[in-house]
Coordinates of C-alpha atoms in Angstrom, one line a residue:
X1 CA 0.1 -0.4 -0.2
X2 CA 3.1 2.1 0.2
X3 CA 3.6 2.1 -3.6
X4 CA 1.1 4.7 -5.1
X5 CA 0.4 2.8 -7.7
X6 CA -1.2 0.4 -5.8
X7 CA -3.0 2.8 -3.8
X8 CA -6.3 2.1 -6.3
X9 CA -6.2 -2.0 -5.6
X10 CA -5.8 -1.9 -2.2
X11 CA -9.0 0.9 -1.8
X12 CA -10.4 -1.6 -3.1
X13 CA -9.2 -4.6 -1.7
X14 CA -10.3 -3.1 2.0
X15 CA -13.7 -2.2 0.9
X16 CA -14.5 -4.9 -0.1
X17 CA -13.8 -6.5 3.1
X18 CA -16.0 -3.8 5.2
X19 CA -18.3 -5.0 2.4
X20 CA -18.0 -8.0 4.7
X21 CA -17.2 -7.2 7.8
X22 CA -18.1 -3.2 8.8
X23 CA -16.6 -3.6 11.5
X24 CA -13.3 -4.9 10.8
X25 CA -10.7 -2.5 12.7
X26 CA -7.6 -3.3 10.3
X27 CA -9.2 -2.8 7.5
X28 CA -11.0 0.6 8.5
X29 CA -7.0 1.6 10.3
X30 CA -5.3 0.7 7.1
X31 CA -8.3 2.2 4.6
X32 CA -8.1 5.5 6.8
X33 CA -4.1 5.3 7.0
X34 CA -5.0 4.6 2.8
X35 CA -6.6 8.1 3.0
X36 CA -4.8 9.7 4.7
X37 CA -1.3 8.4 2.5
X38 CA -3.5 10.3 -0.5
X39 CA -4.5 13.3 1.1
X40 CA -8.2 12.5 1.0
X41 CA -9.3 14.4 4.3
X42 CA -12.0 14.8 3.3
X43 CA -13.9 11.1 3.0
X44 CA -11.5 10.4 5.7
X45 CA -13.0 12.3 8.0
X46 CA -16.5 10.8 7.4
X47 CA -15.7 8.3 7.6
X48 CA -14.6 8.8 11.2
X49 CA -17.6 10.3 11.3
X50 CA -20.1 7.7 10.4
X51 CA -17.9 5.4 12.7
X52 CA -18.6 7.1 15.7
X53 CA -22.1 7.6 14.5
X54 CA -22.7 3.9 14.3
X55 CA -20.0 3.5 18.1
X56 CA -17.3 2.2 17.1
X57 CA -14.1 1.7 19.4
X58 CA -13.1 5.2 20.0
X59 CA -10.2 4.9 21.0
X60 CA -9.2 3.6 17.5
X61 CA -11.2 6.6 16.2
X62 CA -9.3 9.4 18.5
X63 CA -5.7 7.3 17.2
X64 CA -6.7 7.4 13.9
X65 CA -8.7 11.5 13.8
X66 CA -5.0 12.4 15.4
X67 CA -3.0 11.2 12.3
X68 CA -5.8 13.2 9.8
X69 CA -5.3 16.7 11.7
X70 CA -2.0 16.2 12.1
X71 CA -1.2 16.1 7.9
X72 CA -3.4 18.5 7.8
X73 CA -1.0 20.8 9.9
X74 CA -3.4 21.4 12.4
X75 CA -0.4 20.0 15.9
X76 CA -2.6 21.5 18.6
X77 CA -6.0 19.4 18.3
X78 CA -4.3 16.5 16.6
X79 CA -3.2 15.9 20.8
X80 CA -6.5 16.0 21.4
X81 CA -6.9 13.5 20.1
X82 CA -4.2 11.6 20.9
X83 CA -5.1 12.4 24.3
X84 CA -8.9 11.1 24.2
X85 CA -7.9 8.0 22.1
X86 CA -5.8 7.2 26.3

């Protein structure tokens, strides 16, 4: 997934896993990392909001949201998200 040429295939594979197992934390985390690497912050934030509304693991969500905020140049907000994860 680190090679940008593989990102579309990786995203399709992760989406397929999530179709069959929507709460698969590994696939969720990998897809969020992929969105982050691609700068797809809007999609990632939408996904995080959706997961939060469904009661997903708040620790995982806080870490992933912190990663998104950090990548968007918002370090103080990222620190707050990381602190909520602990």
